[in-house]
XYZ file of C-alpha atoms in Angstrom:
787
model
C -10.313 -88.611 -36.995
C -13.954 -89.622 -37.680
C -17.315 -88.003 -37.845
C -20.551 -89.802 -37.015
C -23.009 -90.013 -39.832
C -25.826 -89.728 -37.232
C -24.289 -89.040 -33.821
C -26.189 -89.992 -30.687
C -28.082 -87.020 -29.336
C -26.272 -87.063 -25.956
C -23.007 -86.315 -27.778
C -24.282 -83.237 -29.521
C -23.732 -79.814 -28.042
C -27.163 -78.336 -27.154
C -26.229 -75.246 -29.089
C -26.225 -76.794 -32.514
C -25.413 -73.591 -34.438
C -21.956 -73.869 -32.999
C -21.307 -77.515 -33.947
C -19.736 -77.293 -37.410
C -19.569 -80.325 -39.722
C -16.278 -80.710 -41.584
C -16.174 -79.765 -45.216
C -13.262 -81.999 -46.150
C -12.793 -85.766 -46.177
C -10.197 -86.076 -43.448
C -10.036 -88.299 -40.379
C -11.164 -87.505 -36.858
C -12.488 -89.802 -34.314
C -14.625 -90.459 -31.311
C -11.766 -89.283 -29.200
C -13.127 -85.911 -30.305
C -16.559 -86.443 -28.665
C -17.741 -86.233 -25.147
C -19.999 -88.604 -23.319
C -20.973 -88.690 -19.691
C -21.963 -92.133 -18.486
C -24.183 -93.032 -15.660
C -21.254 -93.242 -13.233
C -20.618 -89.525 -13.858
C -21.345 -87.550 -10.620
C -24.752 -85.906 -10.937
C -23.326 -82.689 -9.527
C -21.299 -82.287 -12.708
C -24.523 -82.377 -14.792
C -26.174 -79.598 -12.906
C -27.449 -76.717 -14.935
C -27.962 -74.092 -12.208
C -25.962 -72.802 -9.282
C -28.598 -74.138 -6.932
C -28.085 -77.691 -7.990
C -24.295 -77.290 -7.671
C -24.627 -76.041 -4.148
C -27.060 -78.902 -3.371
C -24.480 -81.356 -4.219
C -21.585 -79.576 -2.505
C -21.763 -82.017 0.375
C -20.796 -84.820 -1.942
C -17.593 -82.968 -2.809
C -16.453 -81.223 0.361
C -17.091 -82.108 4.048
C -15.501 -81.416 7.394
C -14.337 -77.861 6.594
C -11.864 -76.759 9.183
C -10.720 -73.324 10.307
C -7.315 -72.125 9.254
C -4.544 -73.534 11.545
C -1.316 -72.012 12.586
C 0.923 -74.488 10.796
C 1.820 -72.072 8.059
C 3.278 -68.579 8.088
C 1.267 -66.573 5.593
C 2.434 -63.506 3.714
C 1.350 -61.515 0.692
C 3.261 -63.472 -1.932
C 4.043 -62.616 -5.595
C 1.840 -62.500 -8.678
C 4.532 -64.152 -10.854
C 5.243 -66.807 -11.884
C 1.878 -68.570 -12.096
C 1.537 -71.862 -10.312
C 3.117 -73.180 -7.034
C 6.868 -72.310 -6.958
C 9.621 -72.447 -4.364
C 10.565 -68.958 -3.141
C 11.971 -67.246 -0.095
C 12.132 -70.381 1.878
C 8.487 -71.239 1.211
C 5.996 -71.871 -1.592
C 4.446 -69.088 -3.544
C 0.998 -69.756 -5.060
C -0.336 -67.596 -7.873
C -3.417 -68.036 -10.136
C -4.939 -65.876 -12.738
C -8.749 -65.213 -12.570
C -10.013 -61.923 -13.905
C -13.698 -62.503 -12.974
C -13.527 -64.230 -9.554
C -14.755 -62.176 -6.633
C -13.041 -64.266 -4.039
C -10.336 -66.947 -3.827
C -9.354 -69.617 -1.284
C -6.193 -71.697 -1.374
C -7.027 -75.264 -0.305
C -4.304 -77.523 1.197
C -5.018 -81.192 1.293
C -2.996 -84.153 2.549
C -3.385 -87.339 0.552
C -5.536 -89.162 3.122
C -7.940 -86.248 3.275
C -8.122 -86.083 -0.492
C -9.439 -89.669 -0.609
C -12.158 -88.689 1.871
C -13.051 -85.447 0.115
C -11.763 -83.319 2.935
C -9.802 -80.057 2.811
C -7.022 -79.992 5.380
C -6.399 -76.259 5.409
C -8.296 -73.261 3.997
C -6.303 -70.136 3.246
C -8.664 -67.316 2.258
C -7.061 -64.672 0.092
C -7.611 -61.001 0.831
C -8.401 -59.158 -2.440
C -6.687 -56.024 -1.070
C -3.508 -57.939 -0.033
C -3.329 -61.080 -2.018
C -4.324 -59.788 -5.400
C -2.393 -57.857 -8.048
C -4.328 -56.982 -11.055
C -6.166 -60.200 -12.055
C -3.752 -62.495 -10.192
C -4.452 -64.018 -6.710
C -1.301 -64.949 -4.788
C 0.031 -65.945 -1.438
C 3.336 -67.096 0.072
C 3.316 -69.838 2.660
C 6.093 -71.185 4.817
C 5.733 -74.364 6.816
C 5.622 -78.161 6.528
C 4.277 -79.244 3.171
C 5.069 -82.933 3.488
C 2.523 -85.045 1.525
C 0.589 -81.875 0.821
C -1.561 -81.195 -2.205
C -3.369 -78.053 -3.245
C -6.305 -76.618 -5.177
C -8.409 -73.465 -5.192
C -12.000 -72.447 -4.498
C -13.086 -69.424 -6.466
C -16.342 -67.591 -6.166
C -18.172 -65.277 -8.560
C -21.150 -65.286 -10.898
C -22.715 -68.532 -12.007
C -24.203 -67.248 -15.204
C -23.553 -69.561 -18.130
C -25.296 -67.103 -20.481
C -22.548 -64.651 -19.617
C -19.837 -67.361 -19.816
C -19.304 -67.715 -16.035
C -19.320 -70.971 -14.081
C -18.040 -69.945 -10.558
C -18.957 -72.393 -7.802
C -17.334 -72.001 -4.423
C -18.071 -75.577 -3.511
C -15.662 -76.879 -6.124
C -11.909 -77.456 -5.512
C -10.280 -76.471 -8.809
C -6.918 -77.723 -10.252
C -4.293 -75.131 -10.869
C -3.633 -75.142 -14.620
C 0.066 -74.781 -13.687
C 0.133 -77.740 -11.309
C 3.105 -80.035 -12.152
C 1.428 -83.253 -11.054
C -2.268 -84.135 -10.548
C -3.247 -86.640 -7.873
C -6.490 -88.555 -7.762
C -6.709 -92.259 -8.570
C -3.371 -94.135 -8.711
C -4.196 -97.107 -10.926
C -5.217 -97.015 -14.573
C -8.942 -97.980 -14.997
C -9.653 -98.290 -11.310
C -12.783 -96.507 -10.096
C -12.589 -93.899 -7.330
C -14.377 -94.037 -4.003
C -18.009 -94.994 -4.298
C -17.330 -96.085 -7.931
C -16.795 -92.415 -8.875
C -15.290 -91.865 -12.296
C -14.383 -88.273 -11.364
C -13.042 -88.291 -7.863
C -11.544 -85.089 -6.396
C -8.207 -84.022 -7.924
C -5.455 -81.900 -6.481
C -2.066 -80.598 -7.494
C 1.311 -81.536 -6.057
C 3.063 -78.867 -3.955
C 6.651 -78.514 -5.025
C 9.509 -79.487 -2.654
C 13.185 -78.664 -2.461
C 13.798 -82.369 -2.336
C 12.493 -82.728 -5.983
C 15.601 -83.875 -7.822
C 16.372 -86.015 -10.860
C 19.856 -87.035 -12.136
C 19.853 -86.323 -15.846
C 23.504 -87.539 -16.079
C 24.376 -84.771 -18.370
C 21.544 -85.379 -20.809
C 21.479 -82.879 -23.724
C 19.099 -82.554 -26.667
C 20.159 -84.674 -29.681
C 19.147 -81.909 -32.160
C 18.873 -84.136 -35.194
C 18.163 -82.324 -38.437
C 14.556 -82.969 -39.125
C 15.295 -84.352 -42.533
C 17.074 -87.326 -40.871
C 14.244 -88.392 -38.603
C 12.257 -91.672 -38.723
C 9.335 -91.198 -36.322
C 7.503 -93.907 -34.479
C 4.013 -93.058 -33.137
C 3.617 -94.917 -29.833
C 0.985 -95.305 -27.108
C 2.778 -95.742 -23.696
C 0.230 -98.115 -22.186
C -0.461 -100.077 -25.332
C 3.246 -100.620 -26.057
C 3.919 -103.037 -23.254
C 0.562 -103.856 -21.653
C 0.085 -107.236 -23.360
C 1.386 -110.098 -21.346
C 3.673 -111.124 -24.178
C 5.831 -108.056 -23.414
C 7.123 -109.849 -20.349
C 8.097 -106.478 -18.832
C 8.445 -105.871 -15.122
C 6.118 -102.808 -15.315
C 3.698 -103.372 -18.232
C 1.777 -100.397 -19.527
C 4.043 -97.760 -17.968
C 6.828 -95.440 -18.814
C 9.283 -97.877 -17.350
C 7.775 -100.622 -19.519
C 8.632 -98.574 -22.582
C 12.167 -98.209 -21.382
C 12.460 -101.989 -21.201
C 11.530 -102.246 -24.920
C 13.446 -99.278 -26.393
C 15.923 -101.657 -27.898
C 13.182 -102.869 -30.203
C 12.876 -99.402 -31.637
C 16.609 -99.144 -31.964
C 16.604 -102.449 -33.887
C 13.843 -101.119 -36.121
C 15.870 -98.032 -37.010
C 13.733 -95.433 -35.297
C 15.378 -92.261 -34.055
C 12.335 -90.316 -32.915
C 9.425 -91.443 -30.688
C 6.158 -89.530 -30.879
C 4.242 -90.251 -27.712
C 0.529 -90.220 -27.869
C -0.995 -87.955 -25.177
C 0.881 -88.282 -21.918
C -0.613 -85.227 -20.229
C -2.980 -85.960 -17.287
C -6.339 -87.187 -18.583
C -9.211 -89.217 -17.113
C -9.421 -92.593 -18.823
C -12.754 -93.197 -17.100
C -14.681 -90.347 -18.797
C -16.199 -92.870 -21.255
C -16.504 -95.648 -18.655
C -19.366 -98.027 -19.495
C -19.850 -101.728 -19.973
C -19.046 -102.952 -23.405
C -21.250 -106.045 -24.095
C -19.455 -106.691 -27.398
C -16.175 -107.582 -25.803
C -17.274 -108.122 -22.193
C -15.104 -105.408 -20.782
C -15.413 -101.688 -20.124
C -14.993 -98.739 -22.461
C -12.428 -96.184 -21.473
C -10.714 -93.147 -22.951
C -7.677 -95.198 -24.053
C -6.056 -92.726 -26.482
C -6.104 -89.828 -24.004
C -7.083 -86.959 -26.274
C -8.940 -85.173 -23.518
C -6.533 -83.233 -21.331
C -7.184 -82.461 -17.693
C -3.843 -80.631 -16.999
C -1.110 -79.803 -19.431
C 1.938 -79.458 -17.146
C 1.296 -82.859 -15.533
C 2.417 -86.175 -16.969
C -0.242 -88.888 -16.871
C 0.102 -90.307 -13.315
C -1.397 -93.682 -14.114
C 1.175 -94.323 -16.806
C 3.710 -94.609 -14.023
C 4.411 -97.651 -11.932
C 4.563 -95.368 -8.876
C 0.999 -94.035 -9.228
C 0.322 -91.411 -6.638
C 3.323 -92.389 -4.475
C 5.277 -89.441 -3.266
C 2.498 -87.194 -4.408
C 3.304 -87.781 -8.098
C 7.004 -86.916 -7.945
C 8.052 -90.495 -8.633
C 5.786 -90.529 -11.684
C 7.476 -87.322 -12.964
C 10.846 -88.969 -12.588
C 9.695 -92.055 -14.453
C 8.806 -90.143 -17.658
C 12.074 -88.237 -17.241
C 13.824 -91.533 -17.046
C 12.098 -92.685 -20.276
C 13.242 -89.538 -22.099
C 16.803 -89.875 -20.757
C 17.033 -93.504 -21.828
C 15.598 -92.780 -25.264
C 18.267 -90.129 -25.718
C 20.974 -92.605 -24.705
C 19.868 -94.834 -27.511
C 19.874 -92.007 -29.996
C 16.098 -91.376 -30.063
C 14.462 -88.062 -29.660
C 11.096 -87.750 -27.924
C 8.156 -85.763 -29.379
C 4.934 -85.159 -27.352
C 1.475 -85.304 -28.844
C -0.241 -82.293 -27.240
C -3.924 -81.422 -27.280
C -4.331 -77.658 -26.879
C -7.497 -77.548 -28.978
C -9.868 -78.546 -26.201
C -10.003 -79.838 -22.616
C -11.711 -82.631 -20.718
C -14.347 -80.212 -19.387
C -16.500 -80.665 -22.446
C -19.599 -78.511 -23.147
C -21.987 -76.874 -20.738
C -22.915 -80.272 -19.330
C -19.331 -81.220 -18.620
C -17.492 -81.208 -15.255
C -16.037 -78.189 -13.563
C -12.428 -79.351 -13.031
C -10.046 -76.387 -13.655
C -10.262 -73.848 -16.456
C -14.084 -73.582 -16.444
C -14.225 -72.741 -12.753
C -11.232 -70.447 -12.838
C -12.251 -68.264 -15.728
C -14.431 -69.950 -18.297
C -14.920 -66.810 -20.478
C -11.113 -66.535 -20.857
C -10.067 -70.155 -21.471
C -12.830 -71.151 -23.790
C -14.098 -69.866 -27.124
C -17.630 -68.626 -26.448
C -20.500 -67.293 -28.469
C -22.316 -64.110 -27.435
C -24.779 -65.954 -25.133
C -22.091 -68.141 -23.528
C -22.483 -71.204 -25.814
C -19.298 -73.162 -26.456
C -17.908 -73.121 -29.979
C -17.037 -76.745 -30.878
C -14.349 -76.716 -33.525
C -12.747 -79.651 -31.733
C -15.799 -81.965 -31.879
C -15.435 -82.480 -28.120
C -17.811 -79.860 -26.772
C -15.487 -77.024 -26.244
C -12.623 -75.164 -27.995
C -9.593 -73.771 -26.105
C -9.342 -69.961 -26.617
C -5.812 -70.344 -27.834
C -5.187 -66.812 -29.211
C -6.342 -64.991 -26.063
C -3.346 -63.293 -24.510
C -3.591 -65.227 -21.243
C -4.211 -68.517 -22.878
C -1.507 -68.271 -25.441
C 1.023 -67.298 -22.742
C -0.158 -70.398 -20.772
C 0.434 -72.663 -23.769
C 3.934 -71.230 -24.354
C 4.825 -71.614 -20.598
C 3.685 -75.192 -20.726
C 5.718 -76.008 -23.859
C 8.739 -74.316 -22.428
C 8.392 -76.392 -19.217
C 8.293 -79.676 -21.163
C 11.464 -78.664 -23.126
C 13.531 -77.216 -20.281
C 12.470 -79.372 -17.364
C 11.421 -82.640 -19.084
C 13.854 -82.563 -21.981
C 11.399 -83.327 -24.777
C 12.606 -82.591 -28.215
C 9.404 -81.316 -29.815
C 5.626 -81.417 -30.089
C 2.915 -82.700 -32.486
C -0.119 -80.427 -32.085
C -3.435 -82.255 -32.360
C -6.055 -80.431 -34.452
C -3.618 -77.622 -34.808
C -5.817 -75.545 -37.073
C -7.728 -74.559 -33.997
C -4.606 -72.763 -32.858
C -4.940 -70.480 -35.850
C -8.513 -69.348 -35.117
C -9.180 -65.881 -33.573
C -10.175 -65.897 -29.919
C -13.450 -64.823 -28.251
C -13.825 -61.034 -28.018
C -11.268 -60.624 -30.725
C -10.094 -57.143 -31.528
C -6.885 -55.561 -32.662
C -6.489 -53.430 -29.549
C -6.680 -56.507 -27.343
C -4.109 -58.470 -29.450
C -1.813 -55.910 -30.897
C -2.355 -52.820 -28.729
C -3.770 -50.684 -31.550
C -6.646 -50.778 -33.956
C -5.725 -51.457 -37.599
C -8.338 -50.308 -40.113
C -11.015 -50.922 -37.493
C -10.873 -54.599 -38.360
C -13.299 -56.818 -36.510
C -13.284 -60.554 -36.930
C -15.872 -63.104 -35.967
C -14.778 -65.558 -33.258
C -13.127 -68.597 -34.789
C -12.059 -66.912 -38.059
C -8.809 -68.357 -39.344
C -5.912 -65.951 -39.051
C -3.026 -65.685 -41.458
C -0.639 -64.706 -38.619
C -2.075 -66.195 -35.443
C -0.528 -64.617 -32.294
C -0.035 -68.072 -30.674
C 1.772 -69.533 -33.596
C 3.797 -66.297 -33.958
C 4.690 -66.480 -30.251
C 5.820 -70.075 -30.449
C 7.655 -69.629 -33.708
C 9.728 -66.794 -32.436
C 10.246 -68.035 -28.882
C 13.980 -68.375 -28.216
C 13.461 -71.893 -26.775
C 10.567 -73.313 -28.752
C 11.668 -72.228 -32.232
C 14.624 -74.686 -31.898
C 12.569 -77.791 -31.260
C 10.450 -79.887 -33.588
C 7.006 -78.297 -34.201
C 4.513 -80.503 -36.061
C 0.923 -79.507 -36.911
C -2.059 -81.756 -37.542
C -3.267 -79.063 -39.982
C -7.012 -79.480 -39.722
C -9.860 -79.380 -37.189
C -13.414 -80.681 -37.031
C -14.830 -77.387 -37.997
C -13.829 -77.762 -41.604
C -10.584 -75.777 -41.543
C -8.156 -77.895 -43.601
C -4.660 -76.308 -43.872
C -2.367 -79.046 -45.200
C 0.151 -77.106 -47.193
C -1.094 -73.750 -45.965
C -0.603 -73.845 -42.120
C 1.076 -70.621 -40.865
C 4.631 -71.833 -40.453
C 7.402 -69.129 -40.127
C 9.587 -71.622 -42.019
C 9.847 -74.003 -39.149
C 6.534 -75.849 -38.692
C 5.973 -79.202 -40.271
C 2.666 -80.923 -40.980
C 1.160 -84.319 -40.788
C 0.654 -84.665 -44.560
C -2.831 -86.129 -44.848
C -2.781 -85.689 -48.625
C 0.348 -87.867 -48.807
C -1.528 -90.604 -46.903
C -4.550 -90.512 -49.184
C -2.545 -90.359 -52.401
C -0.265 -93.197 -51.571
C -3.164 -95.374 -50.449
C -4.973 -94.737 -53.742
C -1.952 -95.384 -55.983
C -0.683 -98.489 -54.265
C -4.043 -100.203 -54.334
C -4.215 -99.504 -58.128
C -6.652 -96.632 -58.525
C -6.417 -94.760 -61.849
C -5.479 -91.150 -61.957
C -2.897 -90.931 -59.188
C 0.438 -91.552 -60.869
C 1.398 -87.938 -61.091
C 0.270 -87.145 -57.535
C 2.176 -90.174 -56.241
C 5.332 -88.820 -57.951
C 4.807 -85.549 -56.099
C 4.581 -87.492 -52.842
C 7.866 -89.231 -53.619
C 9.489 -85.798 -54.053
C 8.352 -84.490 -50.686
C 5.086 -82.851 -51.952
C 6.627 -79.763 -53.549
C 3.079 -78.922 -54.775
C 2.210 -78.252 -51.150
C 5.361 -76.833 -49.596
C 7.754 -75.412 -52.181
C 5.655 -72.384 -53.013
C 5.560 -71.266 -49.364
C 9.300 -71.479 -49.013
C 9.336 -74.763 -47.095
C 11.332 -77.924 -47.629
C 10.675 -81.631 -47.970
C 11.190 -82.202 -44.256
C 8.233 -79.990 -43.582
C 6.094 -82.909 -44.732
C 5.588 -85.666 -42.144
C 4.660 -88.609 -44.416
C 2.432 -91.317 -43.024
C 0.289 -94.023 -44.369
C -1.242 -95.209 -41.087
C -1.589 -93.663 -37.662
C -3.489 -94.289 -34.453
C -6.574 -92.904 -36.075
C -7.783 -95.233 -38.858
C -6.802 -98.609 -40.228
C -3.486 -100.248 -39.322
C -1.225 -101.295 -42.257
C -2.506 -104.917 -42.031
C -6.120 -103.837 -41.926
C -5.574 -101.440 -44.757
C -4.973 -104.506 -47.049
C -7.519 -106.789 -45.303
C -10.721 -104.847 -45.130
C -12.792 -102.760 -47.556
C -15.046 -101.606 -44.806
C -14.747 -100.643 -41.194
C -15.850 -103.152 -38.592
C -16.408 -100.975 -35.460
C -19.234 -102.845 -33.739
C -17.080 -103.448 -30.675
C -17.273 -99.699 -30.035
C -20.932 -99.968 -29.225
C -22.028 -97.317 -31.778
C -23.657 -99.649 -34.269
C -20.786 -99.203 -36.658
C -21.703 -95.496 -37.079
C -18.470 -94.211 -35.762
C -15.108 -94.109 -37.556
C -14.184 -92.896 -41.060
C -16.127 -94.441 -43.914
C -13.602 -93.454 -46.599
C -10.450 -95.385 -45.856
C -9.017 -95.813 -49.321
C -8.416 -99.459 -48.348
C -8.469 -102.684 -50.441
C -8.973 -106.182 -49.022
C -7.073 -107.779 -51.949
C -10.013 -109.905 -52.936
C -11.594 -111.187 -49.732
C -12.898 -109.404 -46.618
C -11.328 -110.282 -43.303
C -8.422 -112.217 -41.989
C -9.696 -115.679 -43.134
C -8.667 -115.721 -46.760
C -7.063 -118.049 -49.296
C -3.305 -118.347 -49.683
C -3.055 -116.277 -52.813
C -4.938 -113.360 -51.167
C -2.713 -113.561 -48.103
C 0.467 -113.454 -50.275
C -0.918 -110.389 -52.085
C -1.602 -108.612 -48.700
C 1.946 -109.160 -47.547
C 3.163 -107.752 -50.898
C 0.986 -104.702 -50.526
C 2.225 -104.064 -46.988
C 5.802 -104.157 -48.220
C 4.832 -101.824 -51.124
C 3.373 -99.305 -48.699
C 6.372 -99.394 -46.409
C 8.866 -99.135 -49.305
C 7.023 -96.060 -50.685
C 7.201 -94.464 -47.244
C 10.936 -95.110 -47.005
C 11.874 -93.804 -50.448
C 9.858 -90.626 -50.220
C 11.478 -87.233 -49.488
C 10.213 -85.867 -46.284
C 9.997 -87.366 -42.812
C 8.536 -90.948 -42.526
C 6.239 -91.752 -39.613
C 5.577 -95.403 -38.649
C 2.578 -96.362 -36.534
C 3.207 -98.721 -33.566
C 2.647 -102.383 -34.553
C 2.700 -101.829 -38.280
C 6.265 -103.210 -38.362
C 4.897 -106.722 -37.698
C 1.399 -106.348 -39.147
C -0.790 -105.604 -36.199
C -4.527 -106.010 -36.779
C -7.391 -104.393 -34.987
C -9.953 -106.613 -36.748
C -10.924 -103.822 -39.136
C -11.785 -101.371 -36.305
C -10.573 -97.972 -37.474
C -11.549 -96.048 -34.335
C -10.202 -97.935 -31.267
C -10.250 -94.913 -28.997
C -12.144 -96.702 -26.238
C -10.384 -100.096 -25.951
C -8.008 -101.009 -23.226
C -7.445 -104.482 -24.634
C -5.715 -106.538 -27.285
C -7.023 -104.298 -30.111
C -4.621 -101.580 -28.988
C -1.914 -103.640 -27.393
C 1.400 -104.280 -29.118
C 1.621 -108.057 -29.614
C 5.170 -109.041 -28.855
C 4.446 -112.634 -29.562
C 3.221 -111.708 -33.053
C 6.305 -109.598 -33.660
C 8.498 -112.598 -32.862
C 6.449 -114.735 -35.283
C 7.011 -112.279 -38.081
C 10.636 -111.469 -37.296
C 11.725 -113.257 -40.405
C 9.030 -111.734 -42.560
C 7.560 -108.177 -42.394
C 9.602 -106.948 -39.431
C 12.836 -107.968 -41.136
C 11.742 -106.155 -44.295
C 10.889 -102.942 -42.332
C 14.103 -103.049 -40.396
C 16.261 -103.380 -43.574
C 14.246 -100.666 -45.356
C 14.758 -98.103 -42.543
C 18.482 -98.997 -42.554
C 18.656 -98.505 -46.291
C 17.024 -95.132 -46.031
C 19.495 -93.978 -43.439
C 22.387 -95.196 -45.547
C 21.161 -93.222 -48.614
C 22.132 -89.561 -48.586
C 19.547 -88.937 -51.346
C 16.536 -90.141 -49.372
C 16.625 -87.319 -46.861
C 17.393 -84.273 -48.941
C 17.502 -80.793 -47.571
C 15.674 -79.475 -50.627
C 13.400 -80.838 -53.327
C 15.167 -83.033 -55.902
C 15.869 -81.511 -59.348
C 16.514 -83.124 -62.718
C 20.249 -83.169 -61.979
C 19.596 -85.765 -59.357
C 16.283 -87.447 -60.269
C 14.971 -88.764 -63.574
C 11.560 -90.169 -64.241
C 11.012 -93.387 -66.259
C 8.188 -95.530 -67.473
C 8.110 -98.992 -69.039
C 11.048 -97.652 -71.001
C 13.805 -95.308 -69.868
C 13.044 -91.581 -69.919
C 9.419 -92.064 -70.927
C 7.250 -91.623 -67.837
C 3.493 -92.132 -68.174
C 1.415 -89.525 -66.339
C -1.843 -90.431 -68.021
C -4.988 -91.071 -65.972
C -4.783 -94.866 -66.657
C -1.084 -95.147 -65.659
C -0.322 -97.470 -62.759
C 3.432 -97.450 -63.189
C 5.915 -94.980 -61.720
C 9.708 -95.349 -61.704
C 12.698 -93.074 -61.215
C 16.476 -93.091 -60.836
C 18.175 -91.137 -58.056
C 21.770 -90.217 -57.802
C 23.054 -90.986 -54.288
C 26.469 -89.935 -52.996
C 26.664 -93.019 -50.827
C 25.023 -95.735 -52.982
C 25.659 -94.448 -56.486
C 22.596 -94.563 -58.651
C 19.370 -96.122 -57.443
C 16.410 -97.353 -59.593
C 12.986 -97.539 -57.899
C 9.784 -98.700 -59.616
C 6.175 -99.346 -58.634
C 3.803 -101.500 -60.684
C 0.296 -101.158 -59.142
C -1.443 -102.806 -62.042
C -3.168 -106.136 -61.883
C -0.957 -107.243 -64.809
C 2.726 -108.112 -64.717
C 5.146 -106.140 -66.853
C 8.660 -106.451 -68.143
C 10.469 -103.125 -67.965
C 13.475 -101.749 -69.797
C 16.067 -100.303 -67.544
C 18.206 -97.259 -68.175
C 21.514 -98.117 -69.935
C 24.693 -97.324 -68.147
C 27.750 -98.479 -70.186
C 30.212 -100.269 -67.995
C 27.645 -100.840 -65.334
C 24.762 -103.178 -64.665
C 21.766 -103.048 -62.427
C 21.725 -105.424 -59.438
C 18.524 -106.370 -57.546
C 18.231 -105.328 -53.918
C 14.455 -105.253 -53.128
C 11.549 -106.998 -54.867
C 8.331 -107.007 -52.868
C 6.899 -109.819 -54.988
C 9.419 -112.277 -53.560
C 8.843 -114.220 -50.363
C 10.912 -113.424 -47.374
C 13.947 -113.383 -47.101
C 14.361 -112.907 -50.894
C 12.239 -109.689 -50.777
C 15.340 -107.822 -49.552
C 18.720 -109.217 -50.690
C 20.800 -107.920 -47.756
C 24.586 -108.284 -47.979
C 24.672 -110.907 -45.183
C 21.841 -113.047 -46.666
C 22.988 -116.710 -47.150
C 23.094 -117.759 -50.782
C 22.580 -114.162 -51.801
C 24.768 -114.633 -54.949
C 22.631 -117.544 -56.049
C 19.489 -115.399 -55.740
C 21.055 -112.595 -57.794
C 21.988 -115.086 -60.501
C 18.333 -115.842 -61.017
C 17.961 -112.365 -62.596
C 20.941 -112.747 -64.924
C 18.996 -113.582 -68.058
C 16.920 -110.395 -67.757
C 19.653 -108.114 -66.447
C 22.024 -109.067 -69.284
C 19.370 -107.731 -71.584
C 18.828 -104.633 -69.360
C 15.331 -105.848 -68.500
C 13.484 -106.745 -65.350
C 10.213 -108.645 -64.870
C 7.791 -107.131 -62.331
C 4.782 -108.934 -61.031
C 1.450 -107.124 -60.467
C 1.286 -105.055 -57.276
C 4.981 -105.004 -56.715
C 7.881 -102.569 -56.264
C 11.571 -102.873 -56.718
C 14.815 -101.192 -55.845
C 17.872 -101.829 -58.006
C 21.441 -100.532 -57.466
C 23.890 -99.624 -60.195
C 27.133 -101.718 -59.875
C 30.300 -102.053 -62.126
C 29.797 -104.664 -64.735
C 32.274 -107.477 -64.157
C 31.924 -108.479 -67.830
C 31.603 -105.253 -69.823
């Protein structure tokens, strides 16, 4: 994630005291900013209730009186949302500050013309219990959608944005219907056409075929971060439904071949890809919110990732993502969702009123005393996660995705926001009693956040994978210190930075690199956690790809239209001698070596490895480290390039993942001790931890493979190393990243493998091994045929 050095003024919250610059050099990106292009409806930019009412005609027309098609009764306050009950549908929505509520029923054809089909006014004496508005309807709901109109104060300075002209999405809606095709504008070229929720039906069924959670121990995972649309949208995918959930299903066998057993889906909750919509003169296309870190609704899967679009009011789209999850499970792959509970698509005070803001802005968002939005997310607002109502909403949502959609866990974007205290924080509100009259300022980090506590002790959620991106854009960096209850893992940003520095040959990182290889005990052991609490990654969606990491010293983000001001400036990258893809042969060879070095280090480290989509074949984004806005080749998986490299990098990655899974010692339950692991240097038993050291090696006892020797030489000079002596045994080469493919990995079925091994005989007979500069090796201990 990336900060602007000098962000454009239209991206800055008007209340600058509440926009906090980060204090730490971590990544966040333009996906954590809001912009409102010229196509944005002017009514959304209104700053007074008068202007909202003036534009009401653009939103709602042809209001009709209540008809007799539905039987209306009082209804029930729980559960929230639209649920089947007593032969009808019960509607319940929380709003503590609304003075009136109307349920709006809309058929699909009326939605496209901004018409409400039926208005159901709710009587506050009959249809309200506490702060919950509710009603039970019986009748014909075929092709019916719904939303709410809520009235109350429009006083931003008090935190209220009620506007009775707006149809609001129910936060608990299970599908959101508006546009059906990704990137297509709405009526009158509207980027924000009216949205409505799906009304549930007794006909909603899906055959799970007995699907059950795989429940892999987290130590055994190999995670693959994937973008649903980007994975198959390129024409070379040759899928029937490119860019969709079904398209991913068609290509799951590729992940099986790679050795992945867990897919981490980038945001698949409903979002509006058109919120950044504007012409991009650099590439001759249009900028969109491609990554999707700007949620509209948390219960709803992204409709425009389905081949069905709005067909059957979104039900077919729900079934498509269920089908993806079921088919992944059949192939032995868990599915983890990337969830964005730190902010919503409604942005700051200039943003649209879609759902939460119009329902109860002062409850759902973290506000300052005069109604200003705290902006710990960098996107204009911060979800009020530790408020009792909001944290229950988040838990309800997570439970739904586990129980109804069968996902296996969650990666929480900017999870440190989930640890900050809510607006109007006080002990009575949260715990029911005052403790030492403690008062905390809004946004203060909490050692025991109620939301994290609730999730961690939930009987359903505590058994799934819980992964935190342990920082936010307000400077709260918690890698190694995130409140964890013994079950939370973290994206280990310190692992990424250290491995990048060491592999490219920076002095002073040998000791830190060794800690990374052991699962970062310096971060996790003291808090009682294990190596698998560290999610190790070198590249992710945010930042350079693996190929660009070794091709560019500097970011090249001009295609983003921000004059190269966006994106992280500190990438810890090295171009291997020449900037850009056009380089001489020796530089290109070194780059391939470095990519193999990075991947090998990832696979031999304790903890959980995470691979970014496309890195297995060397995908390039041309040096762009912030491709949040590109629906094009920059973000598309290139299946043609993967085929070209199938005998090169992809083969190496595939064999390394296979090797990791075969080694019992590379996914330990606890941190390795001296009984299992020994450190070496250029000579056995003499590691060099000095500031100038660029060599790290170790031996590891493995119950399946015997003893393994691993070494990294990140110096610009070659070295001949002495190997540990093992009487009656000899070391046999398996991996040497300095060798060209296929000799970089001497797999058992490699033709002429024995001849290749013989090339090392002269050295191995003397218990030596020659290592080229910037190379890494794996040797296996085997019985000596000639002791």
